[in-house]
Amino acid sequence: MTSNIRRVCFVASLTLIWHLQMLTAHVFAGKMLEPVSALKAEISLVDGIAINKKGEIFISMRNHNVISKIDSNGQLIPFAGSGESGFSGDGGPALSAKLRVPANLAFDEEGNLFIADRENHRVRKVDSNGIITTFAGNGTAGYSGDGGPANKASLNLPSGLAFDSKGNLYISDRSNDRIRRVTKDGIITNYVGIGTDGWSGDAGPALKAQISKPFGIAFDKKDNLYIADRGNNRIRKVSSNGIISTIAGDGGFFFMGDNGPAYRASIAHPTDVAVDDNGNIYVADRDNNRIRIVDSQGMIRTIAGTGQRDYNGDSELARETNLSLPFGVELEKDGKLLIIDRSHYRIRRVDPKNGQVETVAGNGKKLFGGDGGPSSGARVNFPHGMAVDEHDNLIFSDKGHFRIRKITPEGIITTIGGDGVRGNIGENIPALEANLYGVASLVISPRKEIVFVSPSGFVSLIRRIDSNGIIHNILNTGEESYLHAIKAEKSQGISVSSKIEAISQFSDLAYDSKGNLYIPDRINHQIRLLDPKGTISVFAGTGDSDFFGDGGPAIKAAFRDPSAVAVDKDDNVYIADAANNRIRKVNTKGIISTIAGNGSHEDTGDGGPALSAGIRSMDDLVFSPSGELHIVESNPNRIRKISNEGIISSVAGVGYAGFFGDGGPAVKAMLKNPTAIAFDSKGNMFISDMGNNRIRKVDSNGIISTLAGTGAIGWGQDGETVEIYVQNFP
C-alpha cells in the first residue's frame, strides 16, 4: 500500500512538473519567458493582432508558433502555443498545443480567441478557460466541405479572421482565393470568390468575383466586409447584401494617389484593414511602408509612415515616423490604432486625432529562432555543414543566420558560435561574440574542437572553436604565408600559377587519426593537407582540370572540381571528384584509384556495383558507424551509400525536389538540395535539407522525420521572410 502511494505521489509530482514546464517554458532567444515588460521584450515577425474586451493586446509570432498577450500593465505573457512547430493539443491547455505559423487573430463576443493556424490549414479556438480546439479545417490543404461542419472542411492557408454582428466567423481562405463563412452552429459556406486567382466581378455578386491571396478582413457597423485583396493591390468591399466593389487601389504595385479618390490610388500588397465607428478604413499598405486611411468620402491619405524603412524612433508625428513593412492594424476602444511594425519588431500605437505615436511592445531586436527550446520549434536558414561530437550532440552551420548551433540528444537547440552578424571578425574571443559568414563545412577535430571553413569571395578561412568556446583562426588563404607556401609547390593549379592573383576555394574538411587535415581546393583541382604543425602542402592533384592517374601516386593524378573529402578508420582518403562524376580513393601508400562512378553525369545504378553507377552533384562524403560510405547528391536530391561489398543504393530521397515523407521510409521521402550528413553513435543519420530549411533525421530503421526547422523560406538582411512568387505560389 505504501509503495503504491509513493508511486502515485511520484507520478503526480512528475505530472505537475511537466504541466508547470509546459505553462512556463516558452523559450525566446535562449531565455525562459516569464512575464516581462513588453517594451523590453524581443519579438519576432508578427502576423496577427487582436484586442479583447479588457483592452489586452494579443499578437501571433509566426516564426515561434506562439500567441502572446500584452496585459494592462504592459507585461508580455505567453498565452498559446508551446513553441514547437506542428499540430497537437486539442482538448488541452492552449499553452501545451503546437501551432504552425499562426496568422491573424479575432475575438468573439464571449471572449474566445480564434487563431488562423495557417500551415495547419485550420482555425483554432481558445476558450475562456484556456482550452484549445479546432473550430474549422481538417488539416488537409484544399477546398471542400461547404454546407457541412467547418471542422471537416478543407482550407488552404487560412490567414485572416473577422466576426460579423451576428457572431458568424469569416475566414480569408488565402490560397483558395476565397472568403469562407462559418455560422455560430459551425456550418461552413463560401462567401466571396470563385476560387481562381484574379480580379473581376465588381458591382456583382461576391460569390462570382475573383480575388487574389486575401489576407486581413474587417467589418463595419453595418456588416459590410472589407478585404485586403493583397494579390490585386486593392481593398475590396462586400456589402451586407453580397455585392462586391473596389474602394481603394487601382491594381498598381507602387505608391500614388494621396489626397485623391482612393479607387484611383495605388497601394502595394495591402495585408490588413480596420474600420472605425465613423466608417474610416485603415489600410496596412505593407510594401509602401505606410498606414493609409480611406475616409467616409472615399478620399485616401497617409496617416503613418514616410515610405522609408530605416528606424527613426517614435517621432512627434506618426506621419514622420518610419515604418518597415507594416503588416497589421487594429483599433482600440478609444479609437487609437495599433500597428504591427513588423520588420522593426515593434507594435506601435497611433492617435489618429493628433498623430502622436508610441511603441507598446518590442525593443526592436528580432526574437531569434528558438534557442533554448525544442529544435522542432526553431527556425533554421540554409543549413549546411554538420558533425556529431562524442556526446552525440549534432553541430551544424545555420548558414543563413550566420551561426553555428547545437542540438542535444534530447532535442534542445542552442547557438554555440556566431552573433548573427555577417562577417569573419573575431579572434581569441568567445565564439558567441564573433562574426561568421558562409560556414560551408565543419568537423570535430581529434582534439574535440569544432573546425570549420568559411569560403568568402576569393578568400577561404579555416577557424576553430575550442572546448572553452573561444574562436581562433587556423588558416587564411589571403595571408602571405599561405600564398608563399602554395606557390612553392611543384604542382600548382591554374589559379595559383596565375600572374594576376592566386586564389584558393576550400569546400570541405576531413581529419585522419594523426591530426592531418585534408582540404579540397576546388578552383585549383587539388587536395591540400594541413599537418598538425601547421604546414600546408599538396596531398593530391597536379592542378590540371582533367581525369587521369588511377593506379599511380595521387600527387600525379588529375581532378576536376574536387568537392568533398572523407577519411575511413584506416586513414584511406576518399575524394568526391565532382566534375568527373567519380569517387576516388587514396590509400595509405598514396596510390589513387576510382571506387565509384562511371563518369556519366546521371543518377543511375542503384542495386549494382558502384563503379557502374552514374553519380552527380556530390556535396558531401561521410562514413557511417558501420563503415559504409554515404554520398550526398544535392541536385538529384538523394542520399546514397556504398556497401562494404561495393554495391550502391539509395537511403533517402526519391530523386525529386520537395518536402514530403516525414514519418515514413526515408527512401520514399522528398528532399530539396541536401548539402551534408552526419551520424550519431546509434546510427541515426542527420541531413542538412537546405532547400527545405530543415534538419531531417533518418533513424536506424530508415524512418525520416524533421528534427529542426519550420520550413520558412529564405532570410533577408533584417530577418525578413523573402517572398517568392512562382505561378500560384501559396
XYZ file of C-alpha atoms in Angstrom:
730
model
C 0.000 0.000 0.000
C 2.772 2.400 0.998
C 4.716 1.711 -2.213
C 1.590 2.369 -4.285
C 1.050 5.694 -2.509
C 4.655 6.643 -3.172
C 4.289 5.656 -6.789
C 1.143 7.753 -7.184
C 2.796 10.736 -5.485
C 5.856 10.375 -7.699
C 3.756 10.236 -10.881
C 1.670 13.177 -9.672
C 4.854 15.160 -8.999
C 6.174 14.421 -12.476
C 2.826 15.393 -13.984
C 2.798 18.659 -12.048
C 6.374 19.420 -13.084
C 5.510 18.679 -16.726
C 2.484 20.980 -16.660
C 4.481 23.736 -14.986
C 7.165 23.381 -17.631
C 4.655 23.492 -20.442
C 2.995 26.539 -18.947
C 6.182 28.489 -18.368
C 8.855 27.103 -20.651
C 8.288 29.365 -23.603
C 11.758 29.883 -24.879
C 12.796 33.029 -26.667
C 16.369 33.849 -27.613
C 17.621 31.218 -25.203
C 15.700 32.502 -22.178
C 12.691 31.233 -20.327
C 9.912 33.696 -20.967
C 8.231 34.794 -17.781
C 6.096 37.926 -17.793
C 8.383 40.753 -18.886
C 7.925 44.337 -19.885
C 6.591 44.322 -23.427
C 8.762 47.337 -24.225
C 11.906 45.454 -23.209
C 10.989 42.205 -24.910
C 12.288 40.887 -28.183
C 9.561 39.884 -30.609
C 9.733 38.169 -33.978
C 7.726 38.637 -37.140
C 4.136 39.283 -36.033
C 1.339 38.284 -38.409
C -1.755 38.908 -36.306
C -3.088 41.255 -33.642
C -6.353 41.420 -31.676
C -7.740 43.165 -28.601
C -10.081 41.645 -26.038
C -12.792 43.427 -24.058
C -10.325 44.229 -21.261
C -8.136 46.121 -23.722
C -5.388 43.481 -23.613
C -3.421 43.067 -26.823
C -2.729 39.663 -28.354
C -0.090 39.046 -31.028
C 0.836 35.983 -33.071
C 4.538 35.398 -33.678
C 4.691 33.303 -36.798
C 8.251 32.013 -36.616
C 7.925 30.953 -32.996
C 4.458 29.443 -33.250
C 3.174 31.270 -30.179
C 0.469 33.719 -29.210
C 1.442 36.248 -26.541
C -0.629 38.689 -24.531
C 0.254 42.248 -23.504
C -1.732 42.876 -20.341
C -2.966 46.162 -18.887
C 0.321 46.562 -17.001
C 2.359 46.315 -20.201
C 3.640 42.830 -19.434
C 4.207 40.322 -22.229
C 2.805 36.940 -21.204
C 2.588 33.582 -23.039
C -0.967 32.683 -23.996
C -0.993 29.859 -26.564
C 1.479 27.616 -28.332
C 4.329 25.548 -26.924
C 6.786 26.993 -29.421
C 7.123 23.731 -31.307
C 6.039 23.676 -34.919
C 3.322 21.111 -35.538
C -0.235 20.208 -34.742
C -1.292 18.886 -31.363
C -3.051 19.771 -28.142
C -6.749 19.888 -28.997
C -8.798 19.417 -25.858
C -5.963 20.521 -23.583
C -4.257 23.722 -22.412
C -3.505 26.121 -25.261
C -0.025 26.664 -23.874
C 0.778 23.000 -24.476
C -0.527 22.939 -28.046
C 1.531 23.016 -31.204
C 0.800 25.643 -33.844
C 2.346 26.065 -37.270
C 2.923 29.636 -38.485
C -0.090 31.302 -36.840
C -1.508 34.324 -38.636
C -4.498 36.546 -37.828
C -6.470 36.593 -34.577
C -10.029 37.517 -33.635
C -12.227 37.510 -30.513
C -15.901 36.623 -30.431
C -18.443 38.248 -28.106
C -17.891 35.586 -25.432
C -14.172 36.339 -25.248
C -12.944 33.219 -27.064
C -9.821 33.757 -29.133
C -9.689 32.377 -32.666
C -6.350 31.714 -34.360
C -5.695 31.298 -38.068
C -3.337 28.333 -37.651
C -2.129 28.882 -41.153
C 0.135 25.997 -42.097
C -2.020 23.543 -40.188
C -4.848 24.661 -42.502
C -7.096 25.129 -39.511
C -8.746 27.771 -37.372
C -8.200 27.026 -33.675
C -10.292 28.301 -30.783
C -9.027 29.060 -27.283
C -11.900 29.367 -24.818
C -12.023 31.481 -21.675
C -10.577 28.547 -19.679
C -7.521 28.375 -21.924
C -8.538 25.132 -23.651
C -7.781 24.846 -27.356
C -9.827 23.052 -30.021
C -10.112 23.060 -33.792
C -13.025 25.201 -34.972
C -12.551 24.927 -38.739
C -10.392 22.931 -41.105
C -9.499 19.248 -41.243
C -5.757 19.851 -41.619
C -5.595 18.928 -45.307
C -4.798 21.769 -47.675
C -7.525 22.073 -50.260
C -11.071 23.226 -50.828
C -14.027 21.175 -49.664
C -16.824 20.932 -47.150
C -19.201 23.782 -47.976
C -22.594 23.147 -46.417
C -21.204 20.854 -43.741
C -19.352 21.059 -40.425
C -16.467 23.533 -40.588
C -14.068 21.223 -38.784
C -14.452 18.663 -41.562
C -13.862 21.127 -44.387
C -10.577 21.722 -46.193
C -8.931 25.141 -46.007
C -5.738 26.283 -47.693
C -3.501 28.563 -45.615
C -6.218 30.463 -43.722
C -4.822 33.873 -42.887
C -7.473 36.432 -41.893
C -10.366 36.308 -39.400
C -13.294 38.597 -38.551
C -16.729 38.334 -36.892
C -19.901 39.985 -38.087
C -22.535 41.381 -35.725
C -24.413 38.036 -35.685
C -21.379 36.087 -34.461
C -20.534 34.409 -37.762
C -16.809 33.915 -38.353
C -15.284 34.857 -41.711
C -12.005 33.324 -42.860
C -9.607 34.543 -45.522
C -9.008 31.191 -47.180
C -5.906 32.634 -48.712
C -4.676 30.072 -51.189
C -8.192 29.087 -52.192
C -8.710 32.750 -53.165
C -11.972 32.824 -51.222
C -13.574 34.160 -48.079
C -15.413 31.432 -46.169
C -18.150 31.934 -43.549
C -18.771 29.737 -40.511
C -22.081 30.195 -38.739
C -22.416 30.079 -34.963
C -23.589 26.470 -35.234
C -20.404 25.510 -37.114
C -21.583 25.210 -40.732
C -19.179 26.487 -43.391
C -20.052 28.050 -46.739
C -18.311 30.132 -49.340
C -18.956 33.886 -49.101
C -16.590 35.523 -51.622
C -14.695 34.270 -54.645
C -14.956 31.629 -57.335
C -11.647 30.075 -56.299
C -9.426 31.199 -59.167
C -6.784 33.853 -58.726
C -7.593 37.133 -60.460
C -9.552 40.365 -60.356
C -13.103 40.516 -61.594
C -16.705 40.834 -60.514
C -17.032 44.392 -59.209
C -20.643 45.595 -58.952
C -21.861 41.979 -58.993
C -22.333 39.141 -56.509
C -19.238 38.497 -54.421
C -19.714 34.766 -54.954
C -18.989 35.273 -58.655
C -15.994 37.563 -58.212
C -12.271 36.850 -58.322
C -9.927 37.821 -55.510
C -6.204 37.148 -55.096
C -4.487 35.935 -51.926
C -6.788 37.739 -49.462
C -5.323 38.424 -46.053
C -6.752 40.755 -43.383
C -10.517 41.322 -43.235
C -12.801 43.543 -41.121
C -16.463 44.530 -40.710
C -18.005 47.934 -40.240
C -21.067 48.657 -38.068
C -23.394 47.843 -40.987
C -21.858 44.403 -41.591
C -20.089 45.437 -44.770
C -16.973 43.284 -45.176
C -13.621 44.833 -46.181
C -10.882 42.660 -47.665
C -7.164 43.299 -48.050
C -7.081 41.811 -51.564
C -3.357 41.510 -51.398
C -2.539 39.962 -54.746
C -4.681 42.542 -56.542
C -3.229 45.530 -54.642
C -6.754 46.604 -53.747
C -9.182 46.906 -50.873
C -12.491 45.301 -51.756
C -15.847 45.809 -50.060
C -18.666 43.283 -49.870
C -21.930 44.912 -48.866
C -24.270 43.228 -46.411
C -26.364 42.067 -49.367
C -23.347 40.368 -51.026
C -22.320 42.871 -53.742
C -18.563 43.394 -54.210
C -16.736 46.567 -55.227
C -13.274 48.123 -55.060
C -12.918 51.024 -52.650
C -9.145 51.533 -52.803
C -6.352 50.660 -55.172
C -6.063 50.722 -58.945
C -4.060 47.495 -59.074
C -0.664 49.182 -59.391
C 2.123 47.962 -57.129
C 3.571 51.326 -56.101
C 2.715 54.470 -54.157
C 0.403 57.047 -55.672
C -2.807 58.949 -55.074
C -2.731 60.508 -51.609
C -5.342 63.215 -51.096
C -7.393 61.957 -54.015
C -10.034 59.297 -54.654
C -8.942 56.005 -53.084
C -10.040 53.907 -56.064
C -7.572 55.808 -58.250
C -4.669 55.460 -55.796
C -2.023 52.742 -55.890
C -1.313 50.531 -52.903
C 1.287 47.765 -52.683
C 0.358 44.409 -51.206
C -2.071 45.534 -48.504
C -2.166 42.983 -45.691
C -4.817 44.232 -43.270
C -7.778 46.557 -42.795
C -9.652 48.025 -39.839
C -12.800 50.173 -39.759
C -13.702 52.711 -37.064
C -17.166 53.786 -35.909
C -17.166 56.707 -38.350
C -16.572 54.489 -41.349
C -12.915 55.390 -41.802
C -10.951 52.459 -43.246
C -7.353 51.948 -42.151
C -5.106 50.080 -44.558
C -1.778 48.379 -43.853
C -0.096 49.393 -47.121
C 2.721 46.990 -46.455
C 5.152 47.412 -49.303
C 4.730 51.176 -49.309
C 5.709 51.181 -45.614
C 2.658 53.262 -44.750
C -0.661 53.144 -42.976
C -3.301 54.886 -45.070
C -6.851 55.920 -44.328
C -9.835 55.995 -46.636
C -12.396 58.416 -45.200
C -16.166 58.220 -45.486
C -15.979 60.337 -48.655
C -13.677 57.840 -50.345
C -10.547 60.003 -50.177
C -7.200 58.427 -49.257
C -4.204 59.787 -47.373
C -1.262 58.553 -45.315
C -1.542 58.777 -41.523
C 1.663 56.910 -40.541
C 4.915 56.180 -42.290
C 7.139 58.090 -44.676
C 7.756 55.315 -47.153
C 11.299 54.897 -45.799
C 12.128 51.755 -43.818
C 15.031 52.871 -41.613
C 14.035 53.048 -37.972
C 13.891 56.671 -36.759
C 12.220 56.219 -33.400
C 8.827 57.440 -32.267
C 8.688 60.816 -33.940
C 6.354 63.501 -32.678
C 4.050 62.771 -35.590
C 3.135 59.371 -36.987
C 3.331 60.848 -40.474
C 7.053 61.437 -39.911
C 7.730 58.058 -38.289
C 9.290 55.406 -40.495
C 7.623 52.007 -40.625
C 9.078 48.819 -42.075
C 6.642 46.537 -43.866
C 3.699 47.259 -41.522
C 1.600 44.126 -41.547
C -1.490 44.596 -39.423
C -3.810 47.194 -37.901
C -6.316 47.004 -35.060
C -8.446 49.665 -33.379
C -8.681 50.124 -29.631
C -11.893 51.202 -27.895
C -10.763 54.816 -27.664
C -10.131 54.981 -31.412
C -6.358 54.684 -31.241
C -4.759 52.491 -33.854
C -2.335 49.647 -33.179
C 0.146 48.877 -35.946
C 2.265 45.787 -36.434
C 5.536 47.467 -37.424
C 6.618 44.049 -38.488
C 10.197 44.417 -39.629
C 11.084 46.886 -36.909
C 9.969 44.162 -34.478
C 7.639 46.536 -32.684
C 3.957 47.174 -32.048
C 3.189 50.899 -32.398
C 0.164 52.933 -31.283
C -1.052 55.972 -33.208
C -3.655 58.502 -32.152
C -5.390 59.455 -35.438
C -6.687 62.671 -33.840
C -3.321 64.277 -33.141
C -0.852 61.988 -34.939
C 1.082 61.052 -31.816
C 2.910 57.731 -31.971
C 4.350 55.446 -29.303
C 5.765 51.935 -29.062
C 3.795 49.496 -26.903
C 5.806 46.312 -27.446
C 9.153 45.223 -28.821
C 12.635 46.606 -28.301
C 13.494 46.392 -31.989
C 15.639 43.281 -31.680
C 14.493 40.235 -33.573
C 13.479 37.329 -31.399
C 15.779 34.667 -32.758
C 14.735 31.211 -33.903
C 14.033 29.105 -30.811
C 17.332 28.808 -28.931
C 16.987 27.052 -25.601
C 13.859 25.188 -26.618
C 12.846 22.201 -28.722
C 14.647 22.094 -32.049
C 11.381 21.243 -33.785
C 10.145 24.756 -32.965
C 13.274 26.531 -34.134
C 13.794 28.172 -37.478
C 16.910 27.387 -39.494
C 18.033 29.088 -42.681
C 20.093 27.288 -45.304
C 21.609 24.633 -43.003
C 24.935 23.381 -44.305
C 27.859 21.514 -42.778
C 27.283 19.249 -39.800
C 29.046 16.851 -37.461
C 28.264 14.863 -34.317
C 30.501 15.165 -31.253
C 31.441 12.459 -28.748
C 28.312 13.195 -26.683
C 26.000 12.745 -29.702
C 25.300 16.467 -29.934
C 24.583 17.486 -33.515
C 26.638 20.541 -34.502
C 25.596 22.335 -37.677
C 26.041 25.520 -39.647
C 22.884 27.655 -39.632
C 24.326 29.447 -42.618
C 21.573 31.971 -43.250
C 21.570 33.016 -39.603
C 25.405 33.346 -39.550
C 25.613 30.957 -36.629
C 26.790 27.509 -35.581
C 24.182 25.711 -33.490
C 23.933 22.565 -31.425
C 21.076 20.110 -30.919
C 21.388 17.825 -27.916
C 20.227 14.177 -27.993
C 17.200 15.420 -26.035
C 16.316 17.788 -28.895
C 17.219 21.139 -27.297
C 18.782 23.677 -29.654
C 21.263 26.437 -28.785
C 23.739 28.677 -30.562
C 27.403 27.974 -29.822
C 29.086 30.276 -32.329
C 28.260 33.491 -34.143
C 26.487 36.667 -33.091
C 24.190 36.672 -36.124
C 26.156 39.381 -37.919
C 27.566 38.591 -41.331
C 31.358 38.664 -41.357
C 34.504 36.855 -40.288
C 35.674 39.087 -37.457
C 36.732 37.579 -34.167
C 39.990 36.036 -32.931
C 40.661 34.705 -29.413
C 37.265 35.900 -28.195
C 34.117 33.975 -27.212
C 32.706 32.352 -30.338
C 29.267 33.739 -29.482
C 30.671 37.263 -29.916
C 32.347 36.585 -33.264
C 31.006 37.133 -36.782
C 30.521 34.118 -39.026
C 29.900 34.017 -42.736
C 29.121 31.223 -45.148
C 30.180 28.288 -42.984
C 30.130 25.506 -45.580
C 31.629 22.543 -43.781
C 32.545 21.654 -40.224
C 34.183 18.716 -38.476
C 35.147 17.653 -34.974
C 38.928 17.515 -34.731
C 40.896 14.811 -32.860
C 41.259 17.428 -30.091
C 37.424 17.590 -29.852
C 37.339 21.109 -31.263
C 34.864 22.355 -33.872
C 36.768 23.200 -37.034
C 35.003 24.886 -39.928
C 35.655 26.508 -43.284
C 34.148 29.786 -44.490
C 34.582 30.480 -48.213
C 34.262 34.248 -48.534
C 34.696 35.592 -52.048
C 38.256 34.873 -53.142
C 39.385 34.040 -49.612
C 38.724 30.917 -47.563
C 39.157 30.859 -43.800
C 39.528 27.844 -41.551
C 38.668 28.576 -37.922
C 38.150 26.553 -34.767
C 36.103 26.791 -31.585
C 37.938 25.279 -28.636
C 36.471 23.427 -25.656
C 36.104 26.718 -23.785
C 34.028 28.297 -26.546
C 36.831 30.578 -27.772
C 37.258 31.090 -31.502
C 40.647 31.015 -33.254
C 41.902 31.346 -36.803
C 43.752 28.360 -38.287
C 44.351 29.347 -41.881
C 43.587 32.289 -44.144
C 44.163 31.844 -47.863
C 44.682 35.568 -48.268
C 47.708 35.688 -45.992
C 51.229 35.888 -47.403
C 52.443 32.801 -45.525
C 49.796 30.641 -47.185
C 50.323 32.148 -50.638
C 54.077 31.670 -50.367
C 53.631 28.015 -49.377
C 51.317 27.059 -52.244
C 53.384 28.935 -54.832
C 56.439 26.959 -53.702
C 54.714 23.671 -54.600
C 55.865 21.830 -57.710
C 52.268 21.128 -58.719
C 50.178 24.260 -58.980
C 46.605 24.834 -60.004
C 45.681 27.299 -62.711
C 44.770 29.942 -60.158
C 47.912 29.522 -58.074
C 50.102 29.874 -61.167
C 48.175 32.922 -62.349
C 50.184 36.117 -62.684
C 47.175 38.143 -61.597
C 46.032 36.566 -58.328
C 46.485 33.249 -56.528
C 43.093 32.083 -55.333
C 42.007 29.041 -53.336
C 38.449 27.903 -52.792
C 38.000 25.402 -49.981
C 34.831 23.328 -49.829
C 35.247 20.588 -47.201
C 37.353 19.292 -44.324
C 38.326 15.858 -43.004
C 40.844 14.682 -40.376
C 42.790 11.457 -40.239
C 43.781 9.755 -36.984
C 47.143 11.566 -36.908
C 45.558 15.011 -36.959
C 46.245 15.779 -40.622
C 43.521 17.936 -42.169
C 42.517 17.267 -45.798
C 41.028 20.192 -47.736
C 39.622 20.137 -51.292
C 40.706 23.225 -53.243
C 38.054 23.226 -55.938
C 39.352 26.066 -58.062
C 42.853 24.526 -58.285
C 41.607 20.917 -58.633
C 43.784 19.721 -55.768
C 43.538 18.301 -52.258
C 45.639 20.177 -49.740
C 46.978 18.825 -46.470
C 47.474 20.836 -43.293
C 49.569 18.859 -40.827
C 49.393 19.236 -37.022
C 52.364 21.616 -37.120
C 50.519 23.991 -39.455
C 52.451 23.152 -42.628
C 50.379 23.274 -45.809
C 51.160 21.063 -48.802
C 49.552 19.359 -51.803
C 48.260 15.873 -50.984
C 46.731 15.011 -54.333
C 46.332 16.568 -57.770
C 48.600 18.041 -60.385
C 46.410 21.116 -60.714
C 45.226 20.064 -64.164
C 41.485 20.056 -64.767
C 41.335 16.536 -66.149
C 40.922 12.882 -65.277
C 43.994 10.662 -65.133
C 46.354 8.983 -62.703
C 44.486 5.938 -61.390
C 46.888 3.243 -60.269
C 49.690 5.704 -59.577
C 50.627 8.328 -56.970
C 47.761 10.667 -56.094
C 50.099 13.627 -56.378
C 50.348 12.869 -60.115
C 46.617 12.418 -60.675
C 44.222 14.975 -62.115
C 40.830 16.025 -60.738
C 38.029 18.250 -61.912
C 36.356 20.223 -59.144
C 37.008 18.067 -56.068
C 34.084 18.973 -53.801
C 34.205 16.742 -50.718
C 36.554 14.515 -48.777
C 36.274 11.748 -46.168
C 38.708 9.537 -44.265
C 37.967 5.963 -43.183
C 39.085 4.265 -39.962
C 42.285 3.055 -41.660
C 43.196 6.584 -42.846
C 42.404 5.986 -46.509
C 41.218 9.242 -48.082
C 38.123 9.426 -50.311
C 37.569 12.324 -52.708
C 34.380 13.409 -54.485
C 35.782 14.211 -57.936
C 32.644 16.171 -58.749
C 33.024 17.229 -62.372
C 34.436 13.809 -63.250
C 31.376 12.238 -61.586
C 33.523 9.786 -59.666
C 34.636 8.957 -56.155
C 38.325 8.248 -55.827
C 40.339 6.660 -53.057
C 43.900 7.395 -51.981
C 45.285 4.585 -49.859
C 47.819 4.969 -47.067
C 50.637 4.473 -49.590
C 49.405 7.425 -51.664
C 48.088 5.360 -54.591
C 44.855 6.553 -56.175
C 42.001 4.560 -57.695
C 38.334 5.061 -58.605
C 35.865 3.238 -56.367
C 32.537 4.635 -57.632
C 31.092 6.354 -60.673
C 31.269 5.568 -64.365
C 31.944 9.185 -65.289
C 28.447 9.950 -66.532
C 26.562 12.904 -65.103
C 23.447 10.993 -64.150
C 21.709 9.357 -61.234
C 21.706 5.642 -62.058
C 22.898 2.250 -60.947
C 21.152 1.541 -57.648
C 21.437 -2.101 -56.695
C 24.553 -2.687 -58.764
C 28.298 -2.111 -58.492
C 29.196 1.436 -57.502
C 31.776 1.540 -60.301
C 28.986 1.092 -62.868
C 26.711 3.744 -61.392
C 26.087 7.283 -62.555
C 26.840 9.772 -59.750
C 26.465 13.539 -59.880
C 26.329 16.753 -57.830
C 28.252 15.405 -54.852
C 28.262 17.781 -51.880
C 29.405 15.528 -49.036
C 31.013 12.167 -48.276
C 30.582 10.596 -44.835
C 31.193 7.151 -43.354
C 28.505 5.587 -41.188
C 29.435 3.815 -37.923
C 29.257 0.516 -39.864
C 31.873 1.767 -42.317
C 29.650 2.340 -45.342
C 30.441 5.419 -47.435
C 27.454 7.739 -47.870
C 27.143 10.278 -50.675
C 25.089 13.471 -50.607
C 23.903 14.193 -54.150
C 22.442 17.685 -53.949
C 20.709 18.130 -57.294
C 19.328 14.598 -57.519
C 18.050 15.285 -54.006
C 19.237 11.912 -52.724
C 21.497 10.314 -50.170
C 23.139 7.113 -51.422
C 25.526 4.645 -49.848
C 28.179 2.222 -50.997
C 28.147 -1.035 -49.052
C 31.303 -2.732 -47.891
C 30.812 -5.070 -50.849
C 30.822 -2.127 -53.300
C 27.067 -2.061 -54.070
C 25.400 1.340 -54.369
C 21.851 2.104 -53.216
C 19.651 4.995 -52.124
C 18.947 5.541 -48.438
C 16.982 8.835 -48.549
C 15.144 10.813 -51.208
C 13.104 9.802 -54.228
C 15.103 11.970 -56.606
C 12.655 14.878 -56.913
C 12.924 18.150 -55.034
C 10.275 18.859 -52.426
C 9.219 18.275 -48.865
C 7.393 15.055 -48.163
C 7.553 11.793 -46.268
C 8.047 12.550 -42.578
C 7.024 9.539 -40.532
C 7.642 7.096 -43.377
C 10.572 5.414 -45.122
C 13.352 7.856 -45.995
C 13.753 6.274 -49.439
C 10.213 7.443 -50.266
C 10.658 10.946 -48.872
C 11.402 14.132 -50.766
C 14.446 16.272 -50.013
C 15.408 19.604 -51.517
C 19.085 20.297 -52.200
C 20.578 18.391 -49.269
C 24.109 19.574 -48.502
C 25.571 17.469 -45.698
C 25.004 14.500 -43.407
C 26.308 13.214 -40.082
C 25.825 10.089 -37.961
C 25.492 9.670 -34.228
C 26.752 6.662 -32.287
C 23.384 4.896 -32.611
C 23.430 5.014 -36.392
C 20.879 7.816 -36.778
C 21.620 9.900 -39.864
C 21.084 13.661 -39.881
C 20.583 15.566 -43.135
C 21.014 19.272 -43.859
C 17.902 19.575 -46.015
C 18.962 23.022 -47.154
C 16.234 23.779 -49.677
C 13.570 22.934 -47.120
C 15.287 24.908 -44.321
C 15.149 21.829 -42.132
C 17.348 19.300 -40.404
C 15.940 15.843 -41.127
C 16.688 12.681 -39.172
C 16.690 9.142 -40.507
C 16.632 6.621 -37.671
C 18.266 3.201 -37.671
C 15.053 1.729 -39.098
C 15.139 4.095 -42.078
C 12.228 6.283 -40.931
C 12.586 10.006 -41.654
C 11.374 12.956 -39.565
C 12.102 16.656 -39.130
C 14.460 17.378 -36.239
C 14.704 21.159 -36.629
C 13.310 23.931 -38.776
C 9.840 25.036 -39.763
C 10.499 25.316 -43.478
C 10.196 29.124 -43.602
C 11.543 30.427 -46.902
C 14.873 32.218 -47.004
C 16.071 35.130 -44.987
C 16.659 38.833 -45.501
C 19.128 41.358 -44.231
C 16.894 42.337 -41.340
C 15.457 38.910 -40.743
C 12.771 39.323 -43.364
C 10.972 36.480 -44.993
C 11.858 36.570 -48.669
C 8.708 36.242 -50.741
C 8.981 34.253 -53.924
C 6.170 34.317 -56.435
C 6.003 31.308 -58.700
C 2.720 30.863 -60.558
C 0.089 30.457 -57.840
C 2.572 30.061 -55.015
C 0.620 29.906 -51.706
